[in-house]
Short mmCIF file of C-alpha atoms in Angstrom, two decimals:
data_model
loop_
_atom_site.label_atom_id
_atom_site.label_comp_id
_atom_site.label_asym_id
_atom_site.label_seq_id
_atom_site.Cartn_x
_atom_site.Cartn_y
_atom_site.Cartn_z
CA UNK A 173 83.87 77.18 74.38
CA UNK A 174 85.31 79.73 77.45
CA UNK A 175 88.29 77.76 79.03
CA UNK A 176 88.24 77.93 82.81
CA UNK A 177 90.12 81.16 83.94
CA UNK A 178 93.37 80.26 85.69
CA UNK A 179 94.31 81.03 89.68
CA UNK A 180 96.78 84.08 87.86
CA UNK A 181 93.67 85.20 86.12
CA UNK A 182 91.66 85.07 89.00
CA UNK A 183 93.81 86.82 91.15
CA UNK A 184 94.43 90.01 89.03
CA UNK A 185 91.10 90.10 87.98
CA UNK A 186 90.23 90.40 91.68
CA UNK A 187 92.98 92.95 92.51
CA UNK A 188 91.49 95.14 88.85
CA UNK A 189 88.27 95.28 91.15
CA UNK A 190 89.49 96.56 94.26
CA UNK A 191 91.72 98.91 92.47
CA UNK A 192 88.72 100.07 90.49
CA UNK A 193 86.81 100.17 93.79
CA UNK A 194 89.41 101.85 95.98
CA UNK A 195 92.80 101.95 95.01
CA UNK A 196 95.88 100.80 96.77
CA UNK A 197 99.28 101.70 97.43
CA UNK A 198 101.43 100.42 94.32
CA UNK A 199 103.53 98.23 96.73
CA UNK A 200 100.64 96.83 98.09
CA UNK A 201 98.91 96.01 94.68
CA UNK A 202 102.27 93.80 93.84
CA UNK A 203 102.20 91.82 96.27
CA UNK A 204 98.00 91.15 96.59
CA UNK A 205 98.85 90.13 92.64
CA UNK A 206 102.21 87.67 94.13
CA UNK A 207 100.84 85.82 96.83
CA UNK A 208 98.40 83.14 95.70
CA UNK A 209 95.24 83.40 98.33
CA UNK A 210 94.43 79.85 96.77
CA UNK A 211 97.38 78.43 98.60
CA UNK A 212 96.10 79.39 101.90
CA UNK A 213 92.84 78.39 101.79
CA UNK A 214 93.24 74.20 100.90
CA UNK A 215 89.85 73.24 99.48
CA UNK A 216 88.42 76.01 98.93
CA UNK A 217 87.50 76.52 94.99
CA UNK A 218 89.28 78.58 92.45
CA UNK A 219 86.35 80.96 92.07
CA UNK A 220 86.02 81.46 95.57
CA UNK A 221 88.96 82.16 97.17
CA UNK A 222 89.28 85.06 94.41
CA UNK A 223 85.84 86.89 95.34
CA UNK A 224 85.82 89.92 97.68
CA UNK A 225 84.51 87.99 100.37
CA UNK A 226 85.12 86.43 103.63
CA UNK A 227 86.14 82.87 103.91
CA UNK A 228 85.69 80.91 107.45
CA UNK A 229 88.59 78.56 108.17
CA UNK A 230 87.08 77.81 111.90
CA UNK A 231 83.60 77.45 113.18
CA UNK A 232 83.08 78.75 116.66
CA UNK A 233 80.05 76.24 118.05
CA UNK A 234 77.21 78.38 119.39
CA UNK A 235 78.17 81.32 118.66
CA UNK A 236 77.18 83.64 116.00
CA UNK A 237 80.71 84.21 114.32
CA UNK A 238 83.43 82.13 113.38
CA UNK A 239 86.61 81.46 115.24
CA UNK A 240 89.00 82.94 112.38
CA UNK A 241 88.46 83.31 108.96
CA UNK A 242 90.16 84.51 105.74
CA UNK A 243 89.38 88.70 105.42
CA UNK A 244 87.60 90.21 102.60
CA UNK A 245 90.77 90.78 100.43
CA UNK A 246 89.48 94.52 99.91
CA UNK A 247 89.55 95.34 103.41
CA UNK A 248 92.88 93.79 103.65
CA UNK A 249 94.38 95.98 101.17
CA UNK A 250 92.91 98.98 103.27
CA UNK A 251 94.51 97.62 106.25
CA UNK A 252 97.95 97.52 104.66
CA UNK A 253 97.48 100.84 103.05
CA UNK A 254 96.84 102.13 106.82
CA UNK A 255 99.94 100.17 107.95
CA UNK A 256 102.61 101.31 105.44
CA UNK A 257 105.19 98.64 106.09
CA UNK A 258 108.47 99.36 104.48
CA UNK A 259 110.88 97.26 102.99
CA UNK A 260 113.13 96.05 106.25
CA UNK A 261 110.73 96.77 108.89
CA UNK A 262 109.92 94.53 111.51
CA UNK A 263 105.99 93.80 112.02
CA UNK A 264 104.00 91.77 114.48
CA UNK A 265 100.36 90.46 113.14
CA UNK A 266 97.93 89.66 115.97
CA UNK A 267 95.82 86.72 114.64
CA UNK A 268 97.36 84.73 112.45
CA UNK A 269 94.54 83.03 110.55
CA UNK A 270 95.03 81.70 106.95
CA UNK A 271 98.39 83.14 107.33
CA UNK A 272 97.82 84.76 103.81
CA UNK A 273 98.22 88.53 105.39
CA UNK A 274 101.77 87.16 106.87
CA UNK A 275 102.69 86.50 103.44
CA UNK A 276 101.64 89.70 101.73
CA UNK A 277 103.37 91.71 104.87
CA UNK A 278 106.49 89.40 103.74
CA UNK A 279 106.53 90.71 100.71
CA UNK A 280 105.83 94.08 101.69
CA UNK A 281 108.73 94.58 104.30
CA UNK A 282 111.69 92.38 101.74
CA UNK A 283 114.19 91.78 104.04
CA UNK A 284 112.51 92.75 107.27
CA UNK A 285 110.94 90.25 109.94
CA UNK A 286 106.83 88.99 109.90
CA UNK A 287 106.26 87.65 113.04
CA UNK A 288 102.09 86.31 113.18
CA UNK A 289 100.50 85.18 116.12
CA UNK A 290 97.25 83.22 117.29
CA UNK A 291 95.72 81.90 120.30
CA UNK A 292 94.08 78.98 118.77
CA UNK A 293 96.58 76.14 118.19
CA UNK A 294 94.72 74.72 114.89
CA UNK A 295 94.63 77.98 113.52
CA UNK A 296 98.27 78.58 114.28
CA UNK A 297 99.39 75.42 112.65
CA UNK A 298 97.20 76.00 109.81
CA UNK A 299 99.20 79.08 108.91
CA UNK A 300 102.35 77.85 109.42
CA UNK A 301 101.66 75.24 107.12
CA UNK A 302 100.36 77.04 104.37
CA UNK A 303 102.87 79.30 104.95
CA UNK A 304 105.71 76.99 104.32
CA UNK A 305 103.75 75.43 100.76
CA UNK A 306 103.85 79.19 99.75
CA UNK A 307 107.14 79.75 100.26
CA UNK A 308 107.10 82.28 103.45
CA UNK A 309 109.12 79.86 105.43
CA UNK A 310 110.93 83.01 106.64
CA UNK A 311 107.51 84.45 108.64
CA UNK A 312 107.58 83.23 112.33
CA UNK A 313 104.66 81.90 113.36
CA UNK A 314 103.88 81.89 117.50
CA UNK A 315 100.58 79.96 119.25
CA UNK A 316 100.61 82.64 121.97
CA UNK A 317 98.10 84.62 123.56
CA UNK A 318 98.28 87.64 120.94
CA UNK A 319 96.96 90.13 123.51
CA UNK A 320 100.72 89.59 125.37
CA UNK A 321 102.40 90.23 121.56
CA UNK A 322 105.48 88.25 120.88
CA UNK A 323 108.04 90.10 122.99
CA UNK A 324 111.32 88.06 122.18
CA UNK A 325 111.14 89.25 118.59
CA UNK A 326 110.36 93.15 119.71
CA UNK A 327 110.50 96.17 119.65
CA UNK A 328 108.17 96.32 116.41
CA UNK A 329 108.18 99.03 113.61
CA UNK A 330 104.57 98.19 112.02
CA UNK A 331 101.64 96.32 114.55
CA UNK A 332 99.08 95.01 112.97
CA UNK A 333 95.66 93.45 114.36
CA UNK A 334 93.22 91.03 112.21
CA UNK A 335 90.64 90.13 114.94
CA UNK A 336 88.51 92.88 116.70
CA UNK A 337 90.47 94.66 119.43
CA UNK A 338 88.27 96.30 122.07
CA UNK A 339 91.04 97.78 124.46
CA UNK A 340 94.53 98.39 123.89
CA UNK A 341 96.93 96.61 125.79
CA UNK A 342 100.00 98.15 127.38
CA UNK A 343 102.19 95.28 126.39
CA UNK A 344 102.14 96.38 122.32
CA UNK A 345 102.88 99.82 123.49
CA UNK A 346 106.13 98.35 125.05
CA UNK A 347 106.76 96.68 122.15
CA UNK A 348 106.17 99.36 119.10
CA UNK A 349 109.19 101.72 118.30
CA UNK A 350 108.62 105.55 119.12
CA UNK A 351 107.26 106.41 115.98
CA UNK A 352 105.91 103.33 115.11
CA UNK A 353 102.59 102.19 113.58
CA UNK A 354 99.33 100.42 114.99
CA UNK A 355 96.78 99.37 112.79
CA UNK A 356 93.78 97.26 114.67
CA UNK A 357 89.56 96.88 114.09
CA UNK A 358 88.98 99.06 117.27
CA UNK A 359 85.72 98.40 119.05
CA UNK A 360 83.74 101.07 120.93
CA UNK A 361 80.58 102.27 121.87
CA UNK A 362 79.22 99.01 119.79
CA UNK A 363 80.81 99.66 116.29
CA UNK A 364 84.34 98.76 114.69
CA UNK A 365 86.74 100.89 112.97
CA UNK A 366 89.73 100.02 111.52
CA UNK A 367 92.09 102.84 113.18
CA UNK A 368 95.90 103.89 111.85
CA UNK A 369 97.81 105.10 114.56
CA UNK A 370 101.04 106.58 115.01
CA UNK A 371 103.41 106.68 118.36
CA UNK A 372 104.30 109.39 119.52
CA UNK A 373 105.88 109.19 123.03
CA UNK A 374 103.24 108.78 125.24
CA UNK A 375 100.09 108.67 122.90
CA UNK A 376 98.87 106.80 120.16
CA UNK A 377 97.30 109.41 117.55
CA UNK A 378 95.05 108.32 114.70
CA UNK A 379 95.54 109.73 110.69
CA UNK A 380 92.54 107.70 109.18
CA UNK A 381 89.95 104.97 110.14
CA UNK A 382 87.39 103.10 108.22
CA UNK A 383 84.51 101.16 109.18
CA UNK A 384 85.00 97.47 108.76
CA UNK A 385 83.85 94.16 111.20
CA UNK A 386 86.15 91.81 112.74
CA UNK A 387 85.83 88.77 114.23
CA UNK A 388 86.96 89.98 118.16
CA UNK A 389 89.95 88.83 119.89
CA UNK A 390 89.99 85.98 122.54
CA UNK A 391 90.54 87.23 126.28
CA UNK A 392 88.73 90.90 126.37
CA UNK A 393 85.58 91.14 127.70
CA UNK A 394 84.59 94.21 127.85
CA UNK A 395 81.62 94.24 125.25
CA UNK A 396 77.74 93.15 126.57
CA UNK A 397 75.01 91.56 125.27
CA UNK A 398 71.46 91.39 126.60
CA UNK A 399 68.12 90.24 125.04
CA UNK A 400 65.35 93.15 125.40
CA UNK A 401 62.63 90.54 124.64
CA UNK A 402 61.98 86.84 125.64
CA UNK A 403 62.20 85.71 121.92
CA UNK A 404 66.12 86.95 121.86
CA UNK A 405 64.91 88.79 118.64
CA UNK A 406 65.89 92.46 120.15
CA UNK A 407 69.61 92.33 121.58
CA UNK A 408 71.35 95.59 122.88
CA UNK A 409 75.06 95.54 123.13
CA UNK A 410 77.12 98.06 125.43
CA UNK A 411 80.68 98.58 126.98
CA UNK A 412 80.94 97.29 130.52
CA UNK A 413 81.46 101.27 131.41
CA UNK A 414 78.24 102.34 130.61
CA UNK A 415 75.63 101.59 132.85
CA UNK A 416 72.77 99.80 131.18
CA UNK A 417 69.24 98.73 132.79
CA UNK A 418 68.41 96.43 130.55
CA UNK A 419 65.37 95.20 132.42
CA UNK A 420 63.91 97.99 132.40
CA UNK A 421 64.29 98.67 128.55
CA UNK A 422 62.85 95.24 128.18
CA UNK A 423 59.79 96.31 130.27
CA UNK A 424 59.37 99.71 128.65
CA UNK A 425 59.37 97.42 124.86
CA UNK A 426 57.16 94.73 126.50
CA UNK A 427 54.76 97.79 127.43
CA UNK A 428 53.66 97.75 123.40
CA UNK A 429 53.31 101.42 123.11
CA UNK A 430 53.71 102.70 119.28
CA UNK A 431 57.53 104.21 119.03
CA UNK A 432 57.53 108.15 118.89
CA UNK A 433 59.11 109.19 115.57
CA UNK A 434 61.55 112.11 115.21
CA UNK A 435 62.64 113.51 111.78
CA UNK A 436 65.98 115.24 111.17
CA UNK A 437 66.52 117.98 108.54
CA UNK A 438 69.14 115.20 107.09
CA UNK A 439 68.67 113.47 103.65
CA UNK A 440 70.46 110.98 101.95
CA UNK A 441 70.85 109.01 98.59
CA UNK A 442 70.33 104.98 98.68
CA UNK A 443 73.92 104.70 98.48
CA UNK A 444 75.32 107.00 100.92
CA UNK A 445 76.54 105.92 104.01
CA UNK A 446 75.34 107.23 107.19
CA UNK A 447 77.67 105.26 109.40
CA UNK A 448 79.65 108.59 110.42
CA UNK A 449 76.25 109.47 112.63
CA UNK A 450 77.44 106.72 114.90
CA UNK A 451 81.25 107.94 114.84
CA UNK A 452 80.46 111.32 115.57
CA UNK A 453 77.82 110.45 118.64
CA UNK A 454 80.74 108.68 119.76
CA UNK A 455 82.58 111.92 120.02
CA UNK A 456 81.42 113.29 123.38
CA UNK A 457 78.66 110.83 124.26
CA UNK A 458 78.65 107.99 126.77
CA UNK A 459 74.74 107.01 126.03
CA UNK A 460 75.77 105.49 122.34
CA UNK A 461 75.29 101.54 122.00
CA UNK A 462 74.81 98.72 119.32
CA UNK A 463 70.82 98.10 118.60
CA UNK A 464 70.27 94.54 117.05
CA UNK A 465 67.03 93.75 115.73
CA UNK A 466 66.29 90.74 113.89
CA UNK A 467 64.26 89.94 110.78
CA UNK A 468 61.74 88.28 112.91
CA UNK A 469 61.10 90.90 115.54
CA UNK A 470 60.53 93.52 112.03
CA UNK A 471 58.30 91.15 110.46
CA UNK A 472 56.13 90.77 113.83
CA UNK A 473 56.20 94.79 114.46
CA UNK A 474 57.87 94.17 117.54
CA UNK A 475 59.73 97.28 117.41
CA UNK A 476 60.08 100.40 114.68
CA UNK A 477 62.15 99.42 112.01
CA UNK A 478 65.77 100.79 112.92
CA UNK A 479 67.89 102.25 109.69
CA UNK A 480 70.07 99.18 109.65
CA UNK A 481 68.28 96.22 112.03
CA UNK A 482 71.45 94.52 112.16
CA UNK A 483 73.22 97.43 113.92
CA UNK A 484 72.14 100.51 114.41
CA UNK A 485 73.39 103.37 117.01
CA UNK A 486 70.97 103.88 119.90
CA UNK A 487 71.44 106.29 122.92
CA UNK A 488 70.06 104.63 126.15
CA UNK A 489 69.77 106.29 129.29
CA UNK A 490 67.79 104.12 132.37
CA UNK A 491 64.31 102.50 131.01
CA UNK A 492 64.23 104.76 127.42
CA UNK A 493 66.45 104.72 124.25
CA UNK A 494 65.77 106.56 121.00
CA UNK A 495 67.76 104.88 117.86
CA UNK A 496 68.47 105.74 114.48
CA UNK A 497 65.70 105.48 111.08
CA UNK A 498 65.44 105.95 107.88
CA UNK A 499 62.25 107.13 106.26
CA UNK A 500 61.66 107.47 102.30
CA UNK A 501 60.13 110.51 101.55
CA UNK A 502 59.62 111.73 97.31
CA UNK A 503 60.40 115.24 97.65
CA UNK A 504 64.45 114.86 96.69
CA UNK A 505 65.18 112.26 93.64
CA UNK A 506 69.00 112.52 94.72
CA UNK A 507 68.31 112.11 98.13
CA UNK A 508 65.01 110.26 98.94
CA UNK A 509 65.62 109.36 102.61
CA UNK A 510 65.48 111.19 105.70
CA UNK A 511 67.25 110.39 108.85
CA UNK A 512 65.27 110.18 112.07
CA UNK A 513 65.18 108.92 115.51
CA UNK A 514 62.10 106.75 117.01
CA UNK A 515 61.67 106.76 120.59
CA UNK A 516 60.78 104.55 123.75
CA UNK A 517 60.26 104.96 127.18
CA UNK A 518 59.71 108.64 129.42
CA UNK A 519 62.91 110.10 128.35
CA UNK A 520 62.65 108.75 124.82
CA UNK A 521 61.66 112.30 122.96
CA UNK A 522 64.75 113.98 125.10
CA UNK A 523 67.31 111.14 123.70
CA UNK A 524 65.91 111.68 120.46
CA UNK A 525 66.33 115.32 120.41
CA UNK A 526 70.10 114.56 121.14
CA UNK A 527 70.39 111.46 118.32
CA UNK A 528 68.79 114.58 116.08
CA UNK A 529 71.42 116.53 117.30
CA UNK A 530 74.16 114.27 116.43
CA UNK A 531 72.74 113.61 113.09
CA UNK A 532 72.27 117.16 112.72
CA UNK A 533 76.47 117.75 113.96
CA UNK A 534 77.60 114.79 110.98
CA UNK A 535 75.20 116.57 108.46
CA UNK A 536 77.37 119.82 108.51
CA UNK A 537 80.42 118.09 107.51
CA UNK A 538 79.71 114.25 106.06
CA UNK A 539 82.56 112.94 105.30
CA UNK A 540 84.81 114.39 108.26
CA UNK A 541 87.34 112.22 110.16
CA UNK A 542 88.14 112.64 113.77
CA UNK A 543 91.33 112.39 115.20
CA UNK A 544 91.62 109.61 117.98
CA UNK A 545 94.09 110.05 120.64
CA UNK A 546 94.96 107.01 123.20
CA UNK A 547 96.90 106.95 126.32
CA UNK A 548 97.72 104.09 128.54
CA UNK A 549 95.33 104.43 131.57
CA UNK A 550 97.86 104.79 133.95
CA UNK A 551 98.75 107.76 132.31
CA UNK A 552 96.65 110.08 134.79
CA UNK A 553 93.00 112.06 133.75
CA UNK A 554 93.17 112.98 129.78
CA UNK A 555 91.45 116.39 129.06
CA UNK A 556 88.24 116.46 127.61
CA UNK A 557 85.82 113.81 126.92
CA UNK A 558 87.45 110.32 127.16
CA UNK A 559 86.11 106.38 126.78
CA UNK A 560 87.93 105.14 129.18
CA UNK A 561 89.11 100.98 129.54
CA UNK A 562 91.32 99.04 131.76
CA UNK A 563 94.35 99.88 129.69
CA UNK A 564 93.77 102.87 127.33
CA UNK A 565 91.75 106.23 127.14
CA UNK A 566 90.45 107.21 123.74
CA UNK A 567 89.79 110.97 122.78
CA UNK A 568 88.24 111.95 119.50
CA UNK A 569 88.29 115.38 118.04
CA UNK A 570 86.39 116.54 115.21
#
């Protein structure tokens, strides 16, 4: 008879499985093997709270993500692999949540500061009292607004976001050391990266991201939904600076003409990711949104199937959009699918031609990572091409 396996067991048999999967920094894989993630999630199972999965702390009624949650522990040891907190730093975390992450960035910094803070006041409380049956009685916990940071305990060597950021805001510049890191889920053009950034004077500059989905932050509102169908079953999502008719893109769908398909001279294997497509249209063009379509509208044929239905890079322009597909074709065992664009509306072949061209741009070099520059907006006109928000620009270069 197998005896149960204990929370110790659990815990490095979960960190054997990221390592395995990833790797990690050797100071980070201590302390993911210290802190008991049990501890901060109260009623949770044993098994449970040591799988690579999200666990939601807080419901958010009627709407379609929870208020906080416990991050996969995988993409948590990414984050503070991107961070690189040293023993003595100070570091500011922007949503506190199970108040877990405060206690691995405890042990990560020794005898620095951990300062976490959240909006929400149950969430806040929630950390600071699993905090304190840990053991991290030393990390400060603040119910604050964390798009204002925690000044009184600044300036900050290490920043670190755990809820989806979608602008910058000037007051963490103020308060992150020259030199300094920021490590936040950006949000642009309708995906989420998590982005490592450096100071350096007057500009934030990037040395890695990786794709990864956030809950987003309380208090920016910069992101758009809106339904392209009266069922709600095709959604397009958009930045407030790009301008977006989305009644007539629900006309041109409600007009039931067959999708034009496009094929690129791209191929990939079942397991390859094809996310950089998206990163790289991002690059230097202002047309790129978040297609949603859900399993209902692809079992009724509403629309072509997109490659991923859940979110999938489009380029819209007026009453057409062309998005990204993925058709199996035999010809390559390796690499069985084909990248493609389909196509609505009259300027749906011409945004097409361009997705083509961006899948055709990531195909030359598939696993290149842009560099990501920001500067406060008040900073004056940035060269090149720029997303620009209320209080950053962002500049990627390939």
């Amino acid at each position: 008879m197998s005896q149960t396996p204990t929370a110790d067991q659990l815990r490095n048999r979960l960190v054997d499985g990221i390592l395995t999967e990833r790797g990690m920094p050797s100071d980070v894989e201590r302390a993911m093997r210290t802190v008991p993630r049990d501890a901060f999630l109260p009623g949770i199972e044993l098994e449970k709270a040591y799988t690579d999965q999200a666990v939601t702390i807080k419901d958010n009624p009627g709407e379609p993500l929870p208020l906080s949650c416990a991050s996969v522990p995988s993409v948590v040891a990414m984050m503070l692999d991107q961070l690189a907190a040293r023993p003595g730093d100070n570091v500011l975390e922007v949503g506190a949540g199970t108040g877990y992450n405060a206690a691995l960035l405890a042990e990560l910094v020794g005898g620095g500061n951990v300062t976490t803070v959240d909006i929400d006041s149950d969430v806040a409380l929630h950390a600071r009292t699993t905090l304190n049956t840990a053991g991290y009685e030393a990390v400060t916990v603040i119910e604050r607004n964390g798009l204002l940071g925690v000044h009184e305990n600044a300036p900050y060597d290490r920043i670190i976001a755990t809820v989806g950021v979608w602008d910058i805001p000037a007051t963490w510049w103020d308060q992150l050391v020259d030199g300094g890191r920021l490590v936040l889920p950006l949000r642009w053009r309708g995906q989420t990266r998590s982005v490592a950034l450096t100071r350096r004077g007057d500009e934030l500059v990037s040395d890695g991201m990786e794709l990864c989905g956030f809950v987003p932050v309380i208090g920016q509102n910069g992101e758009k939904t809106a339904a392209l169908d009266a069922a709600d079953t095709i959604r397009v999502h958009y930045d407030q600076d790009q301008r977006v008719d989305t009644d007539a893109l629900a006309d041109t769908l409600r007009a039931d003409k067959p999708a034009r398909a496009f094929l690129s001279a791209q191929r990939i294997g079942g397991e390859e990711s094809f996310d950089g497509v998206w990163l790289r249209a991002t690059a230097d063009d202002d047309r790129v949104c978040r297609l949603e379509v859900t399993p209902e509208a692809v079992k009724q044929n509403l629309i072509r199937r997109p490659a991923a239905p859940g979110r999938s890079p489009a380029l819209v322009e007026d009453d057409s959009l062309a998005y990204l597909t993925v058709t199996r074709e035999g010809i390559d065992a390796e690499r069985p699918f084909r990248l493609g664009a389909a196509a609505y509306g009259p300027r749906g072949e011409e945004l097409a031609r361009n997705l083509i061209a961006h899948i055709d741009a990531w195909g030359a070099a598939r696993l290149a990572v842009p560099q990501m520059t920001v500067t406060l907006s008040t900073a004056g006109t940035a060269p090149g091409h720029v997303i620009s928000k209320p209080e950053s620009r962002i500049s990627l270069t390939y």
